């Protein structure tokens, strides 16, 4: 049986846990050859093993890389191209929070979040669009956040990085549409992962009544949106921000 993403090479950043892990599995389930990037090689190796044991039609290959390492990113993309000769899909999902109030936020706290969440996405997109332009085909999805649309008290650094990703997404969509490269963003609301597990129980309970669907989302529900945007069904969609938040931000 032919799968929708059969033989397509997909690069997914932040693949070791949470949403990124679910994205890797979802793409491999549809036949993609996924290169999963993160710093934690053990978790990536476990993920690759899980995909093999599940007999998924695609594959997951671990790539240990810190997304703050610009040269490392360029080298990794060169290596993937040397081995596979194509990159069809890029999902920028790696992200961190270092929350705090503006008055006491230090430069490191701001810069680190901007580097992991935004600058790294610029670096890897720049490296990946070159082969995509050559192939006259590509699908890019950036994992933003509703914080980047609505803003969020205590998250000036994070919200700025996620709003930046939306600007990057729309600009690239305009720049590279003529090359048959689409670029979209997914903006999750509250999703149950390590990132939200760190929040105090009280904060989480206080948010739930404001979510029309009355619960946090799952990583799989974000992966489904990403899978849609990289697949053939979304070929005429570009520059879009798909909000997946149970209705929270409307
Ligand atoms: P998570 O469970 O904390 O996972 C974050 C992922 O990013 C991990 O795989 C981590 O891998 C990777 N990562 C972090 N720093 C990295 C670095 N320097 N280099 C390479 N990889 C790095 O978070 P999550 O909830 O799945 O979040 C995934 C994305 O969704 C993020 O961009 C986040 O901002 C966004 N998002 C999440 C929510 C939510 O409610 N959970 C809401 C809106 C948006 P290693 O630690 O192994 O490197």
PDB file of C-alpha atoms and ligand atoms in Angstrom:
ATOM      1  CA  UNK A   1       0.000   0.000   0.000  1.00  0.00           C
ATOM      2  CA  UNK A   2       1.305   3.447  -0.944  1.00  0.00           C
ATOM      3  CA  UNK A   3       1.456   5.813   2.044  1.00  0.00           C
ATOM      4  CA  UNK A   4       0.847   9.571   1.732  1.00  0.00           C
ATOM      5  CA  UNK A   5       4.419  10.532   2.709  1.00  0.00           C
ATOM      6  CA  UNK A   6       6.129   7.463   1.229  1.00  0.00           C
ATOM      7  CA  UNK A   7       9.901   7.978   0.765  1.00  0.00           C
ATOM      8  CA  UNK A   8       9.736  11.651   1.729  1.00  0.00           C
ATOM      9  CA  UNK A   9      12.573  12.845   3.936  1.00  0.00           C
ATOM     10  CA  UNK A  10      11.389  14.861   6.939  1.00  0.00           C
ATOM     11  CA  UNK A  11      13.546  16.739   9.451  1.00  0.00           C
ATOM     12  CA  UNK A  12      11.871  17.340  12.816  1.00  0.00           C
ATOM     13  CA  UNK A  13      13.560  19.385  15.549  1.00  0.00           C
ATOM     14  CA  UNK A  14      12.866  18.682  19.229  1.00  0.00           C
ATOM     15  CA  UNK A  15      11.940  15.080  18.436  1.00  0.00           C
ATOM     16  CA  UNK A  16      12.983  13.531  21.731  1.00  0.00           C
ATOM     17  CA  UNK A  17       9.894  14.349  23.797  1.00  0.00           C
ATOM     18  CA  UNK A  18       6.360  15.718  23.844  1.00  0.00           C
ATOM     19  CA  UNK A  19       4.929  17.239  20.697  1.00  0.00           C
ATOM     20  CA  UNK A  20       8.032  16.617  18.551  1.00  0.00           C
ATOM     21  CA  UNK A  21       8.049  12.937  19.425  1.00  0.00           C
ATOM     22  CA  UNK A  22       4.384  12.636  18.402  1.00  0.00           C
ATOM     23  CA  UNK A  23       5.139  14.466  15.137  1.00  0.00           C
ATOM     24  CA  UNK A  24       7.983  12.038  14.301  1.00  0.00           C
ATOM     25  CA  UNK A  25       5.717   9.028  14.901  1.00  0.00           C
ATOM     26  CA  UNK A  26       2.850  10.537  12.929  1.00  0.00           C
ATOM     27  CA  UNK A  27       5.029  11.258   9.871  1.00  0.00           C
ATOM     28  CA  UNK A  28       6.695   7.823  10.035  1.00  0.00           C
ATOM     29  CA  UNK A  29       3.242   6.238  10.262  1.00  0.00           C
ATOM     30  CA  UNK A  30       2.523   7.775   6.854  1.00  0.00           C
ATOM     31  CA  UNK A  31       5.754   6.485   5.331  1.00  0.00           C
ATOM     32  CA  UNK A  32       8.183   9.367   5.850  1.00  0.00           C
ATOM     33  CA  UNK A  33      11.875   8.857   6.572  1.00  0.00           C
ATOM     34  CA  UNK A  34      12.183  11.095   9.600  1.00  0.00           C
ATOM     35  CA  UNK A  35      15.419  12.561  10.941  1.00  0.00           C
ATOM     36  CA  UNK A  36      14.673  13.447  14.568  1.00  0.00           C
ATOM     37  CA  UNK A  37      16.868  16.178  16.063  1.00  0.00           C
ATOM     38  CA  UNK A  38      17.392  16.845  19.795  1.00  0.00           C
ATOM     39  CA  UNK A  39      20.173  16.855  22.399  1.00  0.00           C
ATOM     40  CA  UNK A  40      19.056  13.730  24.254  1.00  0.00           C
ATOM     41  CA  UNK A  41      20.405  10.859  22.141  1.00  0.00           C
ATOM     42  CA  UNK A  42      19.057   8.174  24.504  1.00  0.00           C
ATOM     43  CA  UNK A  43      15.485   9.376  24.083  1.00  0.00           C
ATOM     44  CA  UNK A  44      15.919   9.636  20.303  1.00  0.00           C
ATOM     45  CA  UNK A  45      17.319   6.096  20.176  1.00  0.00           C
ATOM     46  CA  UNK A  46      14.333   4.812  22.176  1.00  0.00           C
ATOM     47  CA  UNK A  47      11.989   6.567  19.769  1.00  0.00           C
ATOM     48  CA  UNK A  48      13.702   5.008  16.749  1.00  0.00           C
ATOM     49  CA  UNK A  49      13.422   1.586  18.402  1.00  0.00           C
ATOM     50  CA  UNK A  50       9.740   2.128  19.152  1.00  0.00           C
ATOM     51  CA  UNK A  51       9.024   3.000  15.507  1.00  0.00           C
ATOM     52  CA  UNK A  52      10.868  -0.106  14.299  1.00  0.00           C
ATOM     53  CA  UNK A  53       9.082  -2.373  16.748  1.00  0.00           C
ATOM     54  CA  UNK A  54       5.722  -0.908  15.783  1.00  0.00           C
ATOM     55  CA  UNK A  55       6.533  -1.808  12.165  1.00  0.00           C
ATOM     56  CA  UNK A  56       5.779   1.697  10.904  1.00  0.00           C
ATOM     57  CA  UNK A  57       6.081   2.050   7.115  1.00  0.00           C
ATOM     58  CA  UNK A  58       8.525   4.932   7.478  1.00  0.00           C
ATOM     59  CA  UNK A  59      11.574   5.273   9.718  1.00  0.00           C
ATOM     60  CA  UNK A  60      13.009   7.495  12.442  1.00  0.00           C
ATOM     61  CA  UNK A  61      16.747   8.221  12.532  1.00  0.00           C
ATOM     62  CA  UNK A  62      18.235   9.992  15.571  1.00  0.00           C
ATOM     63  CA  UNK A  63      20.359  13.106  15.059  1.00  0.00           C
ATOM     64  CA  UNK A  64      21.996  14.480  18.183  1.00  0.00           C
ATOM     65  CA  UNK A  65      22.258  18.237  17.780  1.00  0.00           C
ATOM     66  CA  UNK A  66      21.962  21.336  19.939  1.00  0.00           C
ATOM     67  CA  UNK A  67      19.877  23.818  17.965  1.00  0.00           C
ATOM     68  CA  UNK A  68      21.910  26.715  19.398  1.00  0.00           C
ATOM     69  CA  UNK A  69      24.887  25.446  17.362  1.00  0.00           C
ATOM     70  CA  UNK A  70      24.621  27.238  14.011  1.00  0.00           C
ATOM     71  CA  UNK A  71      27.533  25.427  12.381  1.00  0.00           C
ATOM     72  CA  UNK A  72      26.257  22.122  13.725  1.00  0.00           C
ATOM     73  CA  UNK A  73      22.923  22.782  12.004  1.00  0.00           C
ATOM     74  CA  UNK A  74      24.612  23.505   8.653  1.00  0.00           C
ATOM     75  CA  UNK A  75      26.737  20.362   8.985  1.00  0.00           C
ATOM     76  CA  UNK A  76      23.720  18.200   9.889  1.00  0.00           C
ATOM     77  CA  UNK A  77      21.750  19.391   6.854  1.00  0.00           C
ATOM     78  CA  UNK A  78      24.770  18.792   4.577  1.00  0.00           C
ATOM     79  CA  UNK A  79      25.097  15.292   6.005  1.00  0.00           C
ATOM     80  CA  UNK A  80      21.402  14.509   5.516  1.00  0.00           C
ATOM     81  CA  UNK A  81      21.639  15.734   1.913  1.00  0.00           C
ATOM     82  CA  UNK A  82      24.768  13.650   1.302  1.00  0.00           C
ATOM     83  CA  UNK A  83      23.036  10.531   2.631  1.00  0.00           C
ATOM     84  CA  UNK A  84      19.485  10.991   1.327  1.00  0.00           C
ATOM     85  CA  UNK A  85      19.812  13.519  -1.492  1.00  0.00           C
ATOM     86  CA  UNK A  86      16.541  15.253  -0.578  1.00  0.00           C
ATOM     87  CA  UNK A  87      14.682  17.024   2.215  1.00  0.00           C
ATOM     88  CA  UNK A  88      10.966  17.308   1.562  1.00  0.00           C
ATOM     89  CA  UNK A  89       9.675  18.372   4.958  1.00  0.00           C
ATOM     90  CA  UNK A  90      11.012  20.514   7.807  1.00  0.00           C
ATOM     91  CA  UNK A  91       9.193  20.853  11.127  1.00  0.00           C
ATOM     92  CA  UNK A  92      10.670  23.421  13.524  1.00  0.00           C
ATOM     93  CA  UNK A  93       9.389  22.268  16.877  1.00  0.00           C
ATOM     94  CA  UNK A  94      12.321  22.581  19.330  1.00  0.00           C
ATOM     95  CA  UNK A  95      11.426  25.131  21.955  1.00  0.00           C
ATOM     96  CA  UNK A  96      11.972  26.169  25.552  1.00  0.00           C
ATOM     97  CA  UNK A  97      10.442  28.479  28.147  1.00  0.00           C
ATOM     98  CA  UNK A  98      12.280  30.562  30.724  1.00  0.00           C
ATOM     99  CA  UNK A  99       9.391  32.499  32.173  1.00  0.00           C
ATOM    100  CA  UNK A 100       9.681  35.601  34.326  1.00  0.00           C
ATOM    101  CA  UNK A 101       8.439  39.135  34.682  1.00  0.00           C
ATOM    102  CA  UNK A 102       9.948  41.784  32.430  1.00  0.00           C
ATOM    103  CA  UNK A 103      11.296  43.935  35.258  1.00  0.00           C
ATOM    104  CA  UNK A 104      13.515  41.109  36.495  1.00  0.00           C
ATOM    105  CA  UNK A 105      14.212  39.273  33.224  1.00  0.00           C
ATOM    106  CA  UNK A 106      17.943  39.175  32.496  1.00  0.00           C
ATOM    107  CA  UNK A 107      19.589  39.227  29.087  1.00  0.00           C
ATOM    108  CA  UNK A 108      20.473  35.529  29.164  1.00  0.00           C
ATOM    109  CA  UNK A 109      16.881  34.591  29.883  1.00  0.00           C
ATOM    110  CA  UNK A 110      15.721  36.590  26.867  1.00  0.00           C
ATOM    111  CA  UNK A 111      18.532  35.591  24.524  1.00  0.00           C
ATOM    112  CA  UNK A 112      18.399  31.863  25.267  1.00  0.00           C
ATOM    113  CA  UNK A 113      14.697  31.620  24.484  1.00  0.00           C
ATOM    114  CA  UNK A 114      15.091  33.718  21.332  1.00  0.00           C
ATOM    115  CA  UNK A 115      18.022  31.579  20.169  1.00  0.00           C
ATOM    116  CA  UNK A 116      16.407  28.168  20.708  1.00  0.00           C
ATOM    117  CA  UNK A 117      12.912  29.144  19.545  1.00  0.00           C
ATOM    118  CA  UNK A 118      13.580  31.645  16.753  1.00  0.00           C
ATOM    119  CA  UNK A 119      17.173  32.027  15.589  1.00  0.00           C
ATOM    120  CA  UNK A 120      17.624  28.261  15.282  1.00  0.00           C
ATOM    121  CA  UNK A 121      14.515  28.102  13.089  1.00  0.00           C
ATOM    122  CA  UNK A 122      15.987  30.795  10.834  1.00  0.00           C
ATOM    123  CA  UNK A 123      19.309  28.935  10.647  1.00  0.00           C
ATOM    124  CA  UNK A 124      17.822  25.555   9.763  1.00  0.00           C
ATOM    125  CA  UNK A 125      15.289  27.011   7.318  1.00  0.00           C
ATOM    126  CA  UNK A 126      18.065  28.871   5.511  1.00  0.00           C
ATOM    127  CA  UNK A 127      20.022  25.632   5.200  1.00  0.00           C
ATOM    128  CA  UNK A 128      17.023  23.541   4.132  1.00  0.00           C
ATOM    129  CA  UNK A 129      15.452  25.852   1.558  1.00  0.00           C
ATOM    130  CA  UNK A 130      18.518  25.625  -0.670  1.00  0.00           C
ATOM    131  CA  UNK A 131      17.897  21.961  -1.558  1.00  0.00           C
ATOM    132  CA  UNK A 132      14.132  22.609  -1.560  1.00  0.00           C
ATOM    133  CA  UNK A 133      14.534  25.409  -4.115  1.00  0.00           C
ATOM    134  CA  UNK A 134      16.627  23.046  -6.252  1.00  0.00           C
ATOM    135  CA  UNK A 135      13.911  20.390  -6.034  1.00  0.00           C
ATOM    136  CA  UNK A 136      11.144  22.987  -6.605  1.00  0.00           C
ATOM    137  CA  UNK A 137       9.240  21.429  -3.739  1.00  0.00           C
ATOM    138  CA  UNK A 138       9.099  21.716   0.032  1.00  0.00           C
ATOM    139  CA  UNK A 139       6.884  21.797   3.110  1.00  0.00           C
ATOM    140  CA  UNK A 140       7.873  23.769   6.215  1.00  0.00           C
ATOM    141  CA  UNK A 141       5.872  23.938   9.450  1.00  0.00           C
ATOM    142  CA  UNK A 142       6.904  26.073  12.421  1.00  0.00           C
ATOM    143  CA  UNK A 143       5.500  25.250  15.835  1.00  0.00           C
ATOM    144  CA  UNK A 144       4.578  28.631  17.296  1.00  0.00           C
ATOM    145  CA  UNK A 145       2.159  29.182  20.212  1.00  0.00           C
ATOM    146  CA  UNK A 146      -0.985  31.145  21.001  1.00  0.00           C
ATOM    147  CA  UNK A 147       1.325  33.170  23.300  1.00  0.00           C
ATOM    148  CA  UNK A 148       2.828  34.586  20.103  1.00  0.00           C
ATOM    149  CA  UNK A 149      -0.620  35.784  18.993  1.00  0.00           C
ATOM    150  CA  UNK A 150      -2.212  36.976  22.225  1.00  0.00           C
ATOM    151  CA  UNK A 151       0.885  37.669  24.352  1.00  0.00           C
ATOM    152  CA  UNK A 152       1.167  36.241  27.860  1.00  0.00           C
ATOM    153  CA  UNK A 153       2.160  37.883  31.147  1.00  0.00           C
ATOM    154  CA  UNK A 154       5.437  36.385  32.372  1.00  0.00           C
ATOM    155  CA  UNK A 155       6.408  35.198  28.896  1.00  0.00           C
ATOM    156  CA  UNK A 156       7.741  38.312  27.130  1.00  0.00           C
ATOM    157  CA  UNK A 157      10.729  36.340  25.816  1.00  0.00           C
ATOM    158  CA  UNK A 158       8.709  33.293  24.774  1.00  0.00           C
ATOM    159  CA  UNK A 159       5.838  35.290  23.216  1.00  0.00           C
ATOM    160  CA  UNK A 160       8.320  37.447  21.272  1.00  0.00           C
ATOM    161  CA  UNK A 161      10.035  34.332  19.908  1.00  0.00           C
ATOM    162  CA  UNK A 162       6.734  32.730  18.923  1.00  0.00           C
ATOM    163  CA  UNK A 163       5.417  35.932  17.303  1.00  0.00           C
ATOM    164  CA  UNK A 164       8.747  36.130  15.466  1.00  0.00           C
ATOM    165  CA  UNK A 165       8.183  32.633  14.128  1.00  0.00           C
ATOM    166  CA  UNK A 166       4.844  33.742  12.672  1.00  0.00           C
ATOM    167  CA  UNK A 167       6.504  36.682  10.894  1.00  0.00           C
ATOM    168  CA  UNK A 168       9.187  34.356   9.591  1.00  0.00           C
ATOM    169  CA  UNK A 169       6.540  31.881   8.417  1.00  0.00           C
ATOM    170  CA  UNK A 170       4.521  34.438   6.466  1.00  0.00           C
ATOM    171  CA  UNK A 171       7.601  36.042   4.894  1.00  0.00           C
ATOM    172  CA  UNK A 172       8.975  32.711   3.744  1.00  0.00           C
ATOM    173  CA  UNK A 173       5.544  31.740   2.401  1.00  0.00           C
ATOM    174  CA  UNK A 174       5.545  34.911   0.272  1.00  0.00           C
ATOM    175  CA  UNK A 175       9.176  34.535  -0.782  1.00  0.00           C
ATOM    176  CA  UNK A 176       9.140  30.869  -1.722  1.00  0.00           C
ATOM    177  CA  UNK A 177       5.600  30.192  -2.911  1.00  0.00           C
ATOM    178  CA  UNK A 178       6.750  30.532  -6.516  1.00  0.00           C
ATOM    179  CA  UNK A 179       9.192  27.679  -5.859  1.00  0.00           C
ATOM    180  CA  UNK A 180       6.361  25.410  -4.699  1.00  0.00           C
ATOM    181  CA  UNK A 181       7.542  25.616  -1.100  1.00  0.00           C
ATOM    182  CA  UNK A 182       4.805  26.126   1.487  1.00  0.00           C
ATOM    183  CA  UNK A 183       5.472  27.481   4.954  1.00  0.00           C
ATOM    184  CA  UNK A 184       2.849  27.380   7.679  1.00  0.00           C
ATOM    185  CA  UNK A 185       2.685  27.593  11.456  1.00  0.00           C
ATOM    186  CA  UNK A 186       0.784  25.667  14.089  1.00  0.00           C
ATOM    187  CA  UNK A 187      -0.086  27.583  17.244  1.00  0.00           C
ATOM    188  CA  UNK A 188      -0.888  25.229  20.127  1.00  0.00           C
ATOM    189  CA  UNK A 189      -2.651  26.282  23.301  1.00  0.00           C
ATOM    190  CA  UNK A 190      -2.082  24.280  26.498  1.00  0.00           C
ATOM    191  CA  UNK A 191      -0.816  20.805  25.627  1.00  0.00           C
ATOM    192  CA  UNK A 192       0.102  18.139  28.174  1.00  0.00           C
ATOM    193  CA  UNK A 193       3.906  17.692  27.924  1.00  0.00           C
ATOM    194  CA  UNK A 194       6.986  18.216  30.129  1.00  0.00           C
ATOM    195  CA  UNK A 195       6.713  21.929  29.303  1.00  0.00           C
ATOM    196  CA  UNK A 196       3.281  22.324  30.903  1.00  0.00           C
ATOM    197  CA  UNK A 197       3.908  19.678  33.614  1.00  0.00           C
ATOM    198  CA  UNK A 198       6.308  22.199  35.125  1.00  0.00           C
ATOM    199  CA  UNK A 199       3.466  24.700  35.725  1.00  0.00           C
ATOM    200  CA  UNK A 200       1.968  24.806  39.230  1.00  0.00           C
ATOM    201  CA  UNK A 201      -1.184  22.663  39.546  1.00  0.00           C
ATOM    202  CA  UNK A 202      -3.104  25.771  40.613  1.00  0.00           C
ATOM    203  CA  UNK A 203      -2.213  27.619  37.403  1.00  0.00           C
ATOM    204  CA  UNK A 204      -3.284  24.670  35.250  1.00  0.00           C
ATOM    205  CA  UNK A 205      -6.633  24.323  37.024  1.00  0.00           C
ATOM    206  CA  UNK A 206      -7.226  28.086  36.712  1.00  0.00           C
ATOM    207  CA  UNK A 207      -6.808  27.923  32.912  1.00  0.00           C
ATOM    208  CA  UNK A 208      -9.173  25.026  32.213  1.00  0.00           C
ATOM    209  CA  UNK A 209     -12.496  26.899  32.669  1.00  0.00           C
ATOM    210  CA  UNK A 210     -11.313  29.375  29.985  1.00  0.00           C
ATOM    211  CA  UNK A 211     -10.816  26.605  27.421  1.00  0.00           C
ATOM    212  CA  UNK A 212     -14.136  25.988  25.623  1.00  0.00           C
ATOM    213  CA  UNK A 213     -13.246  22.285  25.263  1.00  0.00           C
ATOM    214  CA  UNK A 214     -12.391  22.249  29.019  1.00  0.00           C
ATOM    215  CA  UNK A 215      -9.168  20.256  28.797  1.00  0.00           C
ATOM    216  CA  UNK A 216      -5.534  20.476  27.719  1.00  0.00           C
ATOM    217  CA  UNK A 217      -4.688  19.097  24.289  1.00  0.00           C
ATOM    218  CA  UNK A 218      -2.471  16.114  23.553  1.00  0.00           C
ATOM    219  CA  UNK A 219       0.761  15.960  21.577  1.00  0.00           C
ATOM    220  CA  UNK A 220      -1.014  13.739  19.065  1.00  0.00           C
ATOM    221  CA  UNK A 221      -3.598  16.480  18.425  1.00  0.00           C
ATOM    222  CA  UNK A 222      -0.802  18.894  17.479  1.00  0.00           C
ATOM    223  CA  UNK A 223       0.944  16.215  15.416  1.00  0.00           C
ATOM    224  CA  UNK A 224      -2.289  15.720  13.445  1.00  0.00           C
ATOM    225  CA  UNK A 225      -2.321  19.419  12.484  1.00  0.00           C
ATOM    226  CA  UNK A 226       1.341  19.279  11.431  1.00  0.00           C
ATOM    227  CA  UNK A 227       0.752  16.092   9.455  1.00  0.00           C
ATOM    228  CA  UNK A 228      -2.121  17.788   7.619  1.00  0.00           C
ATOM    229  CA  UNK A 229       0.002  20.829   6.694  1.00  0.00           C
ATOM    230  CA  UNK A 230       2.895  18.759   5.314  1.00  0.00           C
ATOM    231  CA  UNK A 231       0.650  16.378   3.408  1.00  0.00           C
ATOM    232  CA  UNK A 232      -0.876  16.455  -0.070  1.00  0.00           C
ATOM    233  CA  UNK A 233      -4.260  17.667   1.266  1.00  0.00           C
ATOM    234  CA  UNK A 234      -2.700  21.033   2.221  1.00  0.00           C
ATOM    235  CA  UNK A 235      -0.870  21.725  -1.041  1.00  0.00           C
ATOM    236  CA  UNK A 236      -2.728  25.035  -1.587  1.00  0.00           C
ATOM    237  CA  UNK A 237      -2.256  26.333   1.965  1.00  0.00           C
ATOM    238  CA  UNK A 238       0.662  28.616   2.752  1.00  0.00           C
ATOM    239  CA  UNK A 239       1.391  31.404   5.243  1.00  0.00           C
ATOM    240  CA  UNK A 240      -1.365  30.088   7.496  1.00  0.00           C
ATOM    241  CA  UNK A 241      -1.322  29.937  11.286  1.00  0.00           C
ATOM    242  CA  UNK A 242      -3.379  26.949  12.394  1.00  0.00           C
ATOM    243  CA  UNK A 243      -4.481  27.473  15.988  1.00  0.00           C
ATOM    244  CA  UNK A 244      -4.990  24.228  17.920  1.00  0.00           C
ATOM    245  CA  UNK A 245      -6.041  25.333  21.394  1.00  0.00           C
ATOM    246  CA  UNK A 246      -9.486  23.947  22.225  1.00  0.00           C
ATOM    247  CA  UNK A 247     -10.860  27.440  21.555  1.00  0.00           C
ATOM    248  CA  UNK A 248      -8.835  29.196  24.275  1.00  0.00           C
ATOM    249  CA  UNK A 249      -7.573  32.165  22.260  1.00  0.00           C
ATOM    250  CA  UNK A 250     -10.732  33.131  20.366  1.00  0.00           C
TER     251      UNK A 250
HETATM  252  P1  LIG B   1       9.041  19.665  25.665  1.00  0.00           P
HETATM  253  O1  LIG B   1       8.298  18.440  26.047  1.00  0.00           O
HETATM  254  O2  LIG B   1       9.757  20.447  26.702  1.00  0.00           O
HETATM  255  O3  LIG B   1      10.034  19.281  24.468  1.00  0.00           O
HETATM  256  C1  LIG B   1      10.884  20.243  23.908  1.00  0.00           C
HETATM  257  C2  LIG B   1      11.700  19.600  22.812  1.00  0.00           C
HETATM  258  O4  LIG B   1      12.611  20.588  22.307  1.00  0.00           O
HETATM  259  C3  LIG B   1      12.498  18.435  23.306  1.00  0.00           C
HETATM  260  O5  LIG B   1      12.509  17.407  22.343  1.00  0.00           O
HETATM  261  C4  LIG B   1      13.888  19.025  23.475  1.00  0.00           C
HETATM  262  O6  LIG B   1      14.877  18.026  23.259  1.00  0.00           O
HETATM  263  C5  LIG B   1      13.920  20.043  22.342  1.00  0.00           C
HETATM  264  N1  LIG B   1      14.923  21.070  22.584  1.00  0.00           N
HETATM  265  C6  LIG B   1      14.931  22.005  23.560  1.00  0.00           C
HETATM  266  N2  LIG B   1      16.061  22.726  23.495  1.00  0.00           N
HETATM  267  C7  LIG B   1      16.779  22.241  22.447  1.00  0.00           C
HETATM  268  C8  LIG B   1      18.033  22.553  21.885  1.00  0.00           C
HETATM  269  N3  LIG B   1      18.813  23.532  22.368  1.00  0.00           N
HETATM  270  N4  LIG B   1      18.465  21.844  20.804  1.00  0.00           N
HETATM  271  C9  LIG B   1      17.713  20.841  20.307  1.00  0.00           C
HETATM  272  N5  LIG B   1      16.508  20.493  20.797  1.00  0.00           N
HETATM  273  C10 LIG B   1      16.050  21.188  21.869  1.00  0.00           C
HETATM  274  O7  LIG B   1       8.053  20.722  24.963  1.00  0.00           O
HETATM  275  P2  LIG B   1       6.735  20.529  24.088  1.00  0.00           P
HETATM  276  O8  LIG B   1       5.603  20.939  24.913  1.00  0.00           O
HETATM  277  O9  LIG B   1       6.736  19.227  23.383  1.00  0.00           O
HETATM  278  O10 LIG B   1       6.980  21.716  23.038  1.00  0.00           O
HETATM  279  C11 LIG B   1       7.292  21.524  21.675  1.00  0.00           C
HETATM  280  C12 LIG B   1       7.047  22.844  20.954  1.00  0.00           C
HETATM  281  O11 LIG B   1       5.674  23.224  21.096  1.00  0.00           O
HETATM  282  C13 LIG B   1       7.869  24.003  21.514  1.00  0.00           C
HETATM  283  O12 LIG B   1       8.313  24.823  20.468  1.00  0.00           O
HETATM  284  C14 LIG B   1       6.863  24.740  22.377  1.00  0.00           C
HETATM  285  O13 LIG B   1       7.196  26.090  22.520  1.00  0.00           O
HETATM  286  C15 LIG B   1       5.601  24.538  21.571  1.00  0.00           C
HETATM  287  N6  LIG B   1       4.388  24.714  22.361  1.00  0.00           N
HETATM  288  C16 LIG B   1       4.099  23.902  23.410  1.00  0.00           C
HETATM  289  C17 LIG B   1       2.942  24.120  24.135  1.00  0.00           C
HETATM  290  C18 LIG B   1       2.538  23.257  25.290  1.00  0.00           C
HETATM  291  O14 LIG B   1       1.537  23.574  25.949  1.00  0.00           O
HETATM  292  N7  LIG B   1       3.223  22.176  25.589  1.00  0.00           N
HETATM  293  C19 LIG B   1       2.100  25.193  23.793  1.00  0.00           C
HETATM  294  C20 LIG B   1       2.428  26.004  22.732  1.00  0.00           C
HETATM  295  C21 LIG B   1       3.579  25.756  22.011  1.00  0.00           C
HETATM  296  P3  LIG B   1      16.215  17.833  24.149  1.00  0.00           P
HETATM  297  O15 LIG B   1      15.932  18.348  25.524  1.00  0.00           O
HETATM  298  O16 LIG B   1      16.465  16.354  24.061  1.00  0.00           O
HETATM  299  O17 LIG B   1      17.243  18.626  23.418  1.00  0.00           O
END
